[in-house]
Coordinates of C-alpha atoms in Angstrom, one line a residue:
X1 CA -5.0 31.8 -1.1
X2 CA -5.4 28.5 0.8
X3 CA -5.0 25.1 -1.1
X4 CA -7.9 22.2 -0.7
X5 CA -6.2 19.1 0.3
X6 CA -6.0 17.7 -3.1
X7 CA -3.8 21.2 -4.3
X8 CA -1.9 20.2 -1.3
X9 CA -0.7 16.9 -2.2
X10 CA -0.1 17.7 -5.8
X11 CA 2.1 20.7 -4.7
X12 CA 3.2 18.1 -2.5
X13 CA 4.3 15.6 -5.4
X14 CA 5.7 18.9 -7.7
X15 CA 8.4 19.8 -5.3
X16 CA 9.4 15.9 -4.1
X17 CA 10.2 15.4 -8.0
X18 CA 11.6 18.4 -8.3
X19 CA 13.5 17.8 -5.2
X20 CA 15.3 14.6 -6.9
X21 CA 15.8 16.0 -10.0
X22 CA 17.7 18.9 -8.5
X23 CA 19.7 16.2 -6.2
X24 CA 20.5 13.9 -9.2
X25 CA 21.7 17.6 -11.2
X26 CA 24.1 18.2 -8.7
X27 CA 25.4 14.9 -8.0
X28 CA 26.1 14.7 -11.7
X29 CA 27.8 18.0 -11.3
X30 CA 30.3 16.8 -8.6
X31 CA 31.2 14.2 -11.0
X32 CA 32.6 16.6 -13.7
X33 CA 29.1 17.3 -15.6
X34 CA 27.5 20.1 -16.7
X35 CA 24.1 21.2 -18.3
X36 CA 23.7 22.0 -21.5
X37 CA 19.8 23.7 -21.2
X38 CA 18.7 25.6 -18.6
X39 CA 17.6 23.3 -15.6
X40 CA 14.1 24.2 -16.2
X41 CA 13.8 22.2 -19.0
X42 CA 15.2 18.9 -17.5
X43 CA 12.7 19.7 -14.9
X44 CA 10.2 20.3 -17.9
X45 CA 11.0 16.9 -19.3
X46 CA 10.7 15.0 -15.9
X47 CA 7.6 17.0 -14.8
X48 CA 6.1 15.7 -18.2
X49 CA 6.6 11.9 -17.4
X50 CA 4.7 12.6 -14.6
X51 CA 1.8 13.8 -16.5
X52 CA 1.5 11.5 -18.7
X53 CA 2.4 8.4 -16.1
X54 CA -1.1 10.1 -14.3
X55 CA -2.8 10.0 -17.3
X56 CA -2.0 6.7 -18.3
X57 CA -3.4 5.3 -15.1
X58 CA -6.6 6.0 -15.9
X59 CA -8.2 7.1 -12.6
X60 CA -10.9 10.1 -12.5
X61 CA -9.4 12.5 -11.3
X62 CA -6.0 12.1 -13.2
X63 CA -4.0 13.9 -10.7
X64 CA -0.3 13.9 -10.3
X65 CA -0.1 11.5 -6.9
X66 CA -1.9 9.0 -9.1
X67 CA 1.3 8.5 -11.9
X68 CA 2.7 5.2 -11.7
X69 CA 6.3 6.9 -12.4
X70 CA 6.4 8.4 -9.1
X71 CA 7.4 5.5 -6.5
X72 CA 10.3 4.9 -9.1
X73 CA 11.9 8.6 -9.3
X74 CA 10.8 9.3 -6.1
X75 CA 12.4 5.5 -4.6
X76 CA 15.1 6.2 -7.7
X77 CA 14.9 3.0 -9.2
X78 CA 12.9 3.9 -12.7
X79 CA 13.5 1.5 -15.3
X80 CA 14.6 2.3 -18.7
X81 CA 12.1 0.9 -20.8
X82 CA 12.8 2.8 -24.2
X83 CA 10.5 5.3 -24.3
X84 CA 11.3 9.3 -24.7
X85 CA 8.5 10.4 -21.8
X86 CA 9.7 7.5 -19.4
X87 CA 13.4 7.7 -19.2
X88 CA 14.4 7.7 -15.4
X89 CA 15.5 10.8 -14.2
X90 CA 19.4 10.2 -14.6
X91 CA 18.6 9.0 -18.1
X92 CA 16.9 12.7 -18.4
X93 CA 20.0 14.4 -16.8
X94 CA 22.5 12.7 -18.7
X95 CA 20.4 13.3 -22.2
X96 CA 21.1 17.4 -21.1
X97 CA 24.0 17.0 -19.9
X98 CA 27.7 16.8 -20.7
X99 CA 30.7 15.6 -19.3
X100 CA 33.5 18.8 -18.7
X101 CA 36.8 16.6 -18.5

């Protein structure tokens, strides 16, 4: 089934986050880290940010390439500011995570 534009560029913004999550996983991996969930869920609790960053921003419609999070995961430079939905995506990693040495 073909996708409207709009499908297309939220597909679009689903896999480049996912994409930088998975990159951030495994470079915490090289460096002696492991997960303790399942990956989904740290893609679960990034994905979520997203949402709600899109909601917050209060456009009509409130879709995902309208969240104000994304230049920051996507440019990697989010900034901790405290909150449990807004934590960058190596705070999110590091929150599952666990160091195996």
């Amino acid at each position: 089934m073909p996708c409207d534009e709009s499908e297309q560029i939220e597909l679009q913004v689903i896999q480049d986050v996912l994409d930088t999550v998975e990159a951030r996983i495994r470079e915490l991996e090289r460096r002696g880290w492991r997960l303790i969930v399942p990956r989904s869920r740290v893609y679960a609790a990034v994905l979520l940010a997203v949402v709600v960053s899109a909601r917050d921003a209060h456009h009509i419609p409130a879709t995902l390439d309208r969240a104000s999070i994304l230049d920051e995961i996507l440019d990697g430079t989010e900034p901790f500011d405290g909150s449990d939905v807004r934590r960058s995506v190596e705070e999110t990693v590091r929150r599952y995570a666990t160091p195996t040495n």
